[in-house]
Amino acid sequence: MQTTQTTQKLFQLKLHGMAQAFEDQLASAHAQSLGFEERFGMVVDAETTYRDNARLQRLLRQAKFHVPASVDQVIQSPERNLKSSTVENLRTCTWIAKGQNLVMTGATGTGKTWLACAFGHQACRKGYSVLFQRLSMMLEDLKIARADGSFKRKIAALARYDLLILDDLGSSDTFLPEYREYLLEVVDARIGIHSTVMTSQYPVSRWHDYLSGGNPTVADAILDRLLSGAIIVELKGDSLRSKRVE
């Protein structure tokens, strides 16, 4: 009876990992042969593991990744212009700790979105908060927010993520003038504090013309914030869609 009450109290205290480990020990003759300190250490470890896993699942749900991806599945090859040293550097997530940006360009199907999600997933495993957004949809949301008065709140929310993935710059033929303002607000709120990933079919050399639309000053400001000190990966090669990479 006492053990049942103990288990119930652990669950009431939201110590689910400890509760399960306690029940497992009661059913294990080997565990009961161990000393108190060792058994107590085991239930504490179980609670730590439970909380780490729960936090990871919460971060993954919050991130809203476009595709499931893992850095362990990354295809590294000279043909793709994706070096193992680059992948290993990004895997460590030290670039996120430094607030460094990541830019990935390449033709359709070269794996930009998949890689962005893979590195985002790795960031979640390291405990960082991540959000994946199609750039076009984020800008549309900000346009609505500007109209309904929630713009500043939206910008503040986007600024809080340790890693913000903005996918597919250049997905439309034109970049509306108000979108330049919105994108500048986003990157300006994050510069030097949190990391941003930007993917695009356009090479970086074409970004200024695409973003300027007659206002090169704003384009200069956006690119200065995005590209200063950024890691730039220019993917090459044939489409990998047939291999289910993107």
PDB file of N, CA and C in Angstrom, residues 112-189:
ATOM      1  N   LYS A 112      18.348  21.870 -49.936  1.00  0.00           N
ATOM      2  CA  LYS A 112      18.439  23.024 -49.031  1.00  0.00           C
ATOM      3  C   LYS A 112      17.474  22.906 -47.853  1.00  0.00           C
ATOM      4  N   THR A 113      16.207  22.674 -48.168  1.00  0.00           N
ATOM      5  CA  THR A 113      15.192  22.594 -47.118  1.00  0.00           C
ATOM      6  C   THR A 113      15.472  21.422 -46.185  1.00  0.00           C
ATOM      7  N   TRP A 114      15.830  20.291 -46.762  1.00  0.00           N
ATOM      8  CA  TRP A 114      16.107  19.098 -45.956  1.00  0.00           C
ATOM      9  C   TRP A 114      17.277  19.357 -45.007  1.00  0.00           C
ATOM     10  N   LEU A 115      18.331  19.951 -45.525  1.00  0.00           N
ATOM     11  CA  LEU A 115      19.498  20.244 -44.683  1.00  0.00           C
ATOM     12  C   LEU A 115      19.151  21.249 -43.586  1.00  0.00           C
ATOM     13  N   ALA A 116      18.376  22.257 -43.930  1.00  0.00           N
ATOM     14  CA  ALA A 116      17.976  23.249 -42.925  1.00  0.00           C
ATOM     15  C   ALA A 116      17.221  22.569 -41.790  1.00  0.00           C
ATOM     16  N   CYS A 117      16.330  21.640 -42.149  1.00  0.00           N
ATOM     17  CA  CYS A 117      15.576  20.913 -41.120  1.00  0.00           C
ATOM     18  C   CYS A 117      16.491  19.978 -40.328  1.00  0.00           C
ATOM     19  N   ALA A 118      17.471  19.370 -40.999  1.00  0.00           N
ATOM     20  CA  ALA A 118      18.403  18.474 -40.303  1.00  0.00           C
ATOM     21  C   ALA A 118      19.214  19.229 -39.262  1.00  0.00           C
ATOM     22  N   PHE A 119      19.739  20.385 -39.640  1.00  0.00           N
ATOM     23  CA  PHE A 119      20.525  21.177 -38.693  1.00  0.00           C
ATOM     24  C   PHE A 119      19.625  21.780 -37.611  1.00  0.00           C
ATOM     25  N   GLY A 120      18.371  22.074 -37.975  1.00  0.00           N
ATOM     26  CA  GLY A 120      17.413  22.541 -36.981  1.00  0.00           C
ATOM     27  C   GLY A 120      17.086  21.451 -35.969  1.00  0.00           C
ATOM     28  N   HIS A 121      16.922  20.235 -36.458  1.00  0.00           N
ATOM     29  CA  HIS A 121      16.663  19.095 -35.574  1.00  0.00           C
ATOM     30  C   HIS A 121      17.831  18.899 -34.605  1.00  0.00           C
ATOM     31  N   GLN A 122      19.047  19.020 -35.133  1.00  0.00           N
ATOM     32  CA  GLN A 122      20.229  18.890 -34.283  1.00  0.00           C
ATOM     33  C   GLN A 122      20.245  19.977 -33.205  1.00  0.00           C
ATOM     34  N   ALA A 123      19.819  21.187 -33.593  1.00  0.00           N
ATOM     35  CA  ALA A 123      19.760  22.284 -32.622  1.00  0.00           C
ATOM     36  C   ALA A 123      18.771  21.963 -31.497  1.00  0.00           C
ATOM     37  N   CYS A 124      17.634  21.364 -31.851  1.00  0.00           N
ATOM     38  CA  CYS A 124      16.665  20.955 -30.835  1.00  0.00           C
ATOM     39  C   CYS A 124      17.280  19.937 -29.887  1.00  0.00           C
ATOM     40  N   ARG A 125      18.055  19.009 -30.420  1.00  0.00           N
ATOM     41  CA  ARG A 125      18.697  17.997 -29.589  1.00  0.00           C
ATOM     42  C   ARG A 125      19.703  18.625 -28.626  1.00  0.00           C
ATOM     43  N   LYS A 126      20.245  19.764 -29.032  1.00  0.00           N
ATOM     44  CA  LYS A 126      21.183  20.479 -28.160  1.00  0.00           C
ATOM     45  C   LYS A 126      20.457  21.405 -27.173  1.00  0.00           C
ATOM     46  N   GLY A 127      19.124  21.440 -27.270  1.00  0.00           N
ATOM     47  CA  GLY A 127      18.350  22.239 -26.331  1.00  0.00           C
ATOM     48  C   GLY A 127      17.977  23.622 -26.811  1.00  0.00           C
ATOM     49  N   TYR A 128      18.241  23.934 -28.094  1.00  0.00           N
ATOM     50  CA  TYR A 128      17.914  25.258 -28.624  1.00  0.00           C
ATOM     51  C   TYR A 128      16.469  25.291 -29.134  1.00  0.00           C
ATOM     52  N   SER A 129      15.832  26.444 -29.004  1.00  0.00           N
ATOM     53  CA  SER A 129      14.493  26.626 -29.563  1.00  0.00           C
ATOM     54  C   SER A 129      14.616  26.990 -31.038  1.00  0.00           C
ATOM     55  N   VAL A 130      13.779  26.369 -31.864  1.00  0.00           N
ATOM     56  CA  VAL A 130      13.872  26.512 -33.319  1.00  0.00           C
ATOM     57  C   VAL A 130      12.477  26.737 -33.898  1.00  0.00           C
ATOM     58  N   LEU A 131      12.407  27.521 -34.968  1.00  0.00           N
ATOM     59  CA  LEU A 131      11.157  27.673 -35.716  1.00  0.00           C
ATOM     60  C   LEU A 131      11.472  27.635 -37.207  1.00  0.00           C
ATOM     61  N   PHE A 132      10.758  26.765 -37.923  1.00  0.00           N
ATOM     62  CA  PHE A 132      10.869  26.704 -39.385  1.00  0.00           C
ATOM     63  C   PHE A 132       9.710  27.483 -39.983  1.00  0.00           C
ATOM     64  N   GLN A 133      10.024  28.377 -40.939  1.00  0.00           N
ATOM     65  CA  GLN A 133       9.000  29.173 -41.613  1.00  0.00           C
ATOM     66  C   GLN A 133       9.297  29.270 -43.098  1.00  0.00           C
ATOM     67  N   ARG A 134       8.292  29.035 -43.925  1.00  0.00           N
ATOM     68  CA  ARG A 134       8.411  29.439 -45.314  1.00  0.00           C
ATOM     69  C   ARG A 134       8.454  30.963 -45.320  1.00  0.00           C
ATOM     70  N   LEU A 135       9.467  31.536 -45.949  1.00  0.00           N
ATOM     71  CA  LEU A 135       9.631  32.984 -45.901  1.00  0.00           C
ATOM     72  C   LEU A 135       8.384  33.697 -46.412  1.00  0.00           C
ATOM     73  N   SER A 136       7.815  33.219 -47.510  1.00  0.00           N
ATOM     74  CA  SER A 136       6.643  33.868 -48.093  1.00  0.00           C
ATOM     75  C   SER A 136       5.465  33.870 -47.124  1.00  0.00           C
ATOM     76  N   MET A 137       5.271  32.768 -46.400  1.00  0.00           N
ATOM     77  CA  MET A 137       4.157  32.691 -45.456  1.00  0.00           C
ATOM     78  C   MET A 137       4.400  33.578 -44.240  1.00  0.00           C
ATOM     79  N   MET A 138       5.655  33.639 -43.779  1.00  0.00           N
ATOM     80  CA  MET A 138       5.959  34.510 -42.653  1.00  0.00           C
ATOM     81  C   MET A 138       5.681  35.969 -43.005  1.00  0.00           C
ATOM     82  N   LEU A 139       6.075  36.369 -44.206  1.00  0.00           N
ATOM     83  CA  LEU A 139       5.868  37.756 -44.621  1.00  0.00           C
ATOM     84  C   LEU A 139       4.382  38.069 -44.776  1.00  0.00           C
ATOM     85  N   GLU A 140       3.603  37.096 -45.257  1.00  0.00           N
ATOM     86  CA  GLU A 140       2.152  37.289 -45.347  1.00  0.00           C
ATOM     87  C   GLU A 140       1.544  37.448 -43.957  1.00  0.00           C
ATOM     88  N   ASP A 141       2.010  36.629 -43.012  1.00  0.00           N
ATOM     89  CA  ASP A 141       1.524  36.742 -41.629  1.00  0.00           C
ATOM     90  C   ASP A 141       1.853  38.108 -41.040  1.00  0.00           C
ATOM     91  N   LEU A 142       3.052  38.611 -41.345  1.00  0.00           N
ATOM     92  CA  LEU A 142       3.441  39.919 -40.829  1.00  0.00           C
ATOM     93  C   LEU A 142       2.627  41.039 -41.484  1.00  0.00           C
ATOM     94  N   LYS A 143       2.248  40.839 -42.731  1.00  0.00           N
ATOM     95  CA  LYS A 143       1.396  41.819 -43.411  1.00  0.00           C
ATOM     96  C   LYS A 143       0.046  41.917 -42.706  1.00  0.00           C
ATOM     97  N   ILE A 144      -0.507  40.772 -42.334  1.00  0.00           N
ATOM     98  CA  ILE A 144      -1.773  40.751 -41.595  1.00  0.00           C
ATOM     99  C   ILE A 144      -1.588  41.375 -40.217  1.00  0.00           C
ATOM    100  N   ALA A 145      -0.456  41.052 -39.588  1.00  0.00           N
ATOM    101  CA  ALA A 145      -0.175  41.590 -38.248  1.00  0.00           C
ATOM    102  C   ALA A 145      -0.046  43.111 -38.277  1.00  0.00           C
ATOM    103  N   ARG A 146       0.530  43.641 -39.352  1.00  0.00           N
ATOM    104  CA  ARG A 146       0.639  45.093 -39.493  1.00  0.00           C
ATOM    105  C   ARG A 146      -0.743  45.730 -39.527  1.00  0.00           C
ATOM    106  N   ALA A 147      -1.690  45.038 -40.170  1.00  0.00           N
ATOM    107  CA  ALA A 147      -3.043  45.579 -40.294  1.00  0.00           C
ATOM    108  C   ALA A 147      -3.841  45.463 -39.001  1.00  0.00           C
ATOM    109  N   ASP A 148      -3.620  44.387 -38.234  1.00  0.00           N
ATOM    110  CA  ASP A 148      -4.451  44.196 -37.036  1.00  0.00           C
ATOM    111  C   ASP A 148      -3.783  44.664 -35.740  1.00  0.00           C
ATOM    112  N   GLY A 149      -2.595  45.258 -35.852  1.00  0.00           N
ATOM    113  CA  GLY A 149      -1.953  45.837 -34.686  1.00  0.00           C
ATOM    114  C   GLY A 149      -1.084  44.896 -33.876  1.00  0.00           C
ATOM    115  N   SER A 150      -0.858  43.686 -34.382  1.00  0.00           N
ATOM    116  CA  SER A 150      -0.054  42.721 -33.621  1.00  0.00           C
ATOM    117  C   SER A 150       1.372  42.594 -34.164  1.00  0.00           C
ATOM    118  N   PHE A 151       1.785  43.539 -35.008  1.00  0.00           N
ATOM    119  CA  PHE A 151       3.074  43.442 -35.694  1.00  0.00           C
ATOM    120  C   PHE A 151       4.251  43.377 -34.710  1.00  0.00           C
ATOM    121  N   LYS A 152       4.294  44.297 -33.760  1.00  0.00           N
ATOM    122  CA  LYS A 152       5.419  44.327 -32.815  1.00  0.00           C
ATOM    123  C   LYS A 152       5.485  43.043 -31.994  1.00  0.00           C
ATOM    124  N   ARG A 153       4.329  42.521 -31.638  1.00  0.00           N
ATOM    125  CA  ARG A 153       4.289  41.279 -30.867  1.00  0.00           C
ATOM    126  C   ARG A 153       4.813  40.113 -31.695  1.00  0.00           C
ATOM    127  N   LYS A 154       4.468  40.093 -32.980  1.00  0.00           N
ATOM    128  CA  LYS A 154       4.942  39.037 -33.873  1.00  0.00           C
ATOM    129  C   LYS A 154       6.461  39.110 -34.044  1.00  0.00           C
ATOM    130  N   ILE A 155       6.984  40.308 -34.228  1.00  0.00           N
ATOM    131  CA  ILE A 155       8.432  40.480 -34.391  1.00  0.00           C
ATOM    132  C   ILE A 155       9.150  40.031 -33.125  1.00  0.00           C
ATOM    133  N   ALA A 156       8.610  40.408 -31.965  1.00  0.00           N
ATOM    134  CA  ALA A 156       9.219  40.017 -30.693  1.00  0.00           C
ATOM    135  C   ALA A 156       9.232  38.495 -30.533  1.00  0.00           C
ATOM    136  N   ALA A 157       8.152  37.853 -30.975  1.00  0.00           N
ATOM    137  CA  ALA A 157       8.078  36.397 -30.879  1.00  0.00           C
ATOM    138  C   ALA A 157       9.115  35.740 -31.780  1.00  0.00           C
ATOM    139  N   LEU A 158       9.277  36.242 -32.998  1.00  0.00           N
ATOM    140  CA  LEU A 158      10.265  35.693 -33.934  1.00  0.00           C
ATOM    141  C   LEU A 158      11.687  35.939 -33.441  1.00  0.00           C
ATOM    142  N   ALA A 159      11.874  37.010 -32.705  1.00  0.00           N
ATOM    143  CA  ALA A 159      13.220  37.349 -32.217  1.00  0.00           C
ATOM    144  C   ALA A 159      13.672  36.440 -31.091  1.00  0.00           C
ATOM    145  N   ARG A 160      12.738  35.769 -30.434  1.00  0.00           N
ATOM    146  CA  ARG A 160      13.092  34.980 -29.254  1.00  0.00           C
ATOM    147  C   ARG A 160      13.684  33.608 -29.573  1.00  0.00           C
ATOM    148  N   TYR A 161      13.433  33.077 -30.755  1.00  0.00           N
ATOM    149  CA  TYR A 161      13.931  31.736 -31.082  1.00  0.00           C
ATOM    150  C   TYR A 161      15.453  31.738 -31.228  1.00  0.00           C
ATOM    151  N   ASP A 162      16.081  30.711 -30.679  1.00  0.00           N
ATOM    152  CA  ASP A 162      17.535  30.590 -30.824  1.00  0.00           C
ATOM    153  C   ASP A 162      17.918  30.424 -32.286  1.00  0.00           C
ATOM    154  N   LEU A 163      17.059  29.729 -33.047  1.00  0.00           N
ATOM    155  CA  LEU A 163      17.323  29.510 -34.473  1.00  0.00           C
ATOM    156  C   LEU A 163      16.028  29.689 -35.251  1.00  0.00           C
ATOM    157  N   LEU A 164      16.046  30.602 -36.204  1.00  0.00           N
ATOM    158  CA  LEU A 164      14.899  30.836 -37.084  1.00  0.00           C
ATOM    159  C   LEU A 164      15.295  30.413 -38.495  1.00  0.00           C
ATOM    160  N   ILE A 165      14.575  29.454 -39.057  1.00  0.00           N
ATOM    161  CA  ILE A 165      14.850  28.972 -40.416  1.00  0.00           C
ATOM    162  C   ILE A 165      13.851  29.618 -41.367  1.00  0.00           C
ATOM    163  N   LEU A 166      14.345  30.411 -42.304  1.00  0.00           N
ATOM    164  CA  LEU A 166      13.512  31.066 -43.315  1.00  0.00           C
ATOM    165  C   LEU A 166      13.790  30.403 -44.653  1.00  0.00           C
ATOM    166  N   ASP A 167      12.805  29.711 -45.161  1.00  0.00           N
ATOM    167  CA  ASP A 167      12.997  28.855 -46.322  1.00  0.00           C
ATOM    168  C   ASP A 167      12.519  29.509 -47.610  1.00  0.00           C
ATOM    169  N   ASP A 168      13.376  29.446 -48.620  1.00  0.00           N
ATOM    170  CA  ASP A 168      13.010  29.748 -50.002  1.00  0.00           C
ATOM    171  C   ASP A 168      12.854  31.238 -50.313  1.00  0.00           C
ATOM    172  N   LEU A 169      13.898  32.006 -50.060  1.00  0.00           N
ATOM    173  CA  LEU A 169      13.953  33.383 -50.555  1.00  0.00           C
ATOM    174  C   LEU A 169      13.958  33.352 -52.082  1.00  0.00           C
ATOM    175  N   GLY A 170      13.065  34.123 -52.691  1.00  0.00           N
ATOM    176  CA  GLY A 170      13.003  34.156 -54.149  1.00  0.00           C
ATOM    177  C   GLY A 170      11.974  33.212 -54.725  1.00  0.00           C
ATOM    178  N   SER A 171      11.046  32.726 -53.898  1.00  0.00           N
ATOM    179  CA  SER A 171      10.036  31.787 -54.393  1.00  0.00           C
ATOM    180  C   SER A 171       9.032  32.464 -55.323  1.00  0.00           C
ATOM    181  N   SER A 172       8.908  33.803 -55.215  1.00  0.00           N
ATOM    182  CA  SER A 172       8.042  34.547 -56.129  1.00  0.00           C
ATOM    183  C   SER A 172       8.897  35.463 -57.002  1.00  0.00           C
ATOM    184  N   ASP A 173       8.350  35.874 -58.129  1.00  0.00           N
ATOM    185  CA  ASP A 173       9.125  36.681 -59.076  1.00  0.00           C
ATOM    186  C   ASP A 173       9.441  38.071 -58.538  1.00  0.00           C
ATOM    187  N   THR A 174       8.560  38.583 -57.697  1.00  0.00           N
ATOM    188  CA  THR A 174       8.758  39.941 -57.174  1.00  0.00           C
ATOM    189  C   THR A 174       8.734  39.920 -55.645  1.00  0.00           C
ATOM    190  N   PHE A 175       9.390  40.917 -55.063  1.00  0.00           N
ATOM    191  CA  PHE A 175       9.429  41.067 -53.610  1.00  0.00           C
ATOM    192  C   PHE A 175       8.747  42.382 -53.289  1.00  0.00           C
ATOM    193  N   LEU A 176       7.562  42.310 -52.669  1.00  0.00           N
ATOM    194  CA  LEU A 176       6.780  43.522 -52.423  1.00  0.00           C
ATOM    195  C   LEU A 176       7.537  44.511 -51.547  1.00  0.00           C
ATOM    196  N   PRO A 177       7.365  45.807 -51.780  1.00  0.00           N
ATOM    197  CA  PRO A 177       8.085  46.820 -50.990  1.00  0.00           C
ATOM    198  C   PRO A 177       7.911  46.658 -49.485  1.00  0.00           C
ATOM    199  N   GLU A 178       6.672  46.347 -49.048  1.00  0.00           N
ATOM    200  CA  GLU A 178       6.460  46.208 -47.599  1.00  0.00           C
ATOM    201  C   GLU A 178       7.174  44.982 -47.031  1.00  0.00           C
ATOM    202  N   TYR A 179       7.412  43.987 -47.877  1.00  0.00           N
ATOM    203  CA  TYR A 179       8.116  42.790 -47.415  1.00  0.00           C
ATOM    204  C   TYR A 179       9.564  43.111 -47.040  1.00  0.00           C
ATOM    205  N   ARG A 180      10.167  44.061 -47.738  1.00  0.00           N
ATOM    206  CA  ARG A 180      11.529  44.470 -47.394  1.00  0.00           C
ATOM    207  C   ARG A 180      11.560  45.014 -45.968  1.00  0.00           C
ATOM    208  N   GLU A 181      10.582  45.832 -45.646  1.00  0.00           N
ATOM    209  CA  GLU A 181      10.496  46.399 -44.301  1.00  0.00           C
ATOM    210  C   GLU A 181      10.336  45.290 -43.265  1.00  0.00           C
ATOM    211  N   TYR A 182       9.450  44.335 -43.552  1.00  0.00           N
ATOM    212  CA  TYR A 182       9.181  43.267 -42.591  1.00  0.00           C
ATOM    213  C   TYR A 182      10.421  42.400 -42.379  1.00  0.00           C
ATOM    214  N   LEU A 183      11.081  42.033 -43.475  1.00  0.00           N
ATOM    215  CA  LEU A 183      12.265  41.184 -43.354  1.00  0.00           C
ATOM    216  C   LEU A 183      13.375  41.904 -42.605  1.00  0.00           C
ATOM    217  N   LEU A 184      13.529  43.188 -42.862  1.00  0.00           N
ATOM    218  CA  LEU A 184      14.536  43.967 -42.143  1.00  0.00           C
ATOM    219  C   LEU A 184      14.230  43.994 -40.646  1.00  0.00           C
ATOM    220  N   GLU A 185      12.967  44.144 -40.296  1.00  0.00           N
ATOM    221  CA  GLU A 185      12.581  44.150 -38.880  1.00  0.00           C
ATOM    222  C   GLU A 185      12.955  42.825 -38.215  1.00  0.00           C
ATOM    223  N   VAL A 186      12.722  41.728 -38.913  1.00  0.00           N
ATOM    224  CA  VAL A 186      13.005  40.405 -38.356  1.00  0.00           C
ATOM    225  C   VAL A 186      14.499  40.211 -38.146  1.00  0.00           C
ATOM    226  N   VAL A 187      15.290  40.438 -39.198  1.00  0.00           N
ATOM    227  CA  VAL A 187      16.728  40.180 -39.084  1.00  0.00           C
ATOM    228  C   VAL A 187      17.398  41.184 -38.152  1.00  0.00           C
ATOM    229  N   ASP A 188      16.869  42.401 -38.101  1.00  0.00           N
ATOM    230  CA  ASP A 188      17.448  43.407 -37.214  1.00  0.00           C
ATOM    231  C   ASP A 188      17.206  43.044 -35.746  1.00  0.00           C
ATOM    232  N   ALA A 189      16.053  42.426 -35.473  1.00  0.00           N
ATOM    233  CA  ALA A 189      15.733  42.033 -34.099  1.00  0.00           C
ATOM    234  C   ALA A 189      16.577  40.852 -33.624  1.00  0.00           C
TER     235      ALA A 189
END
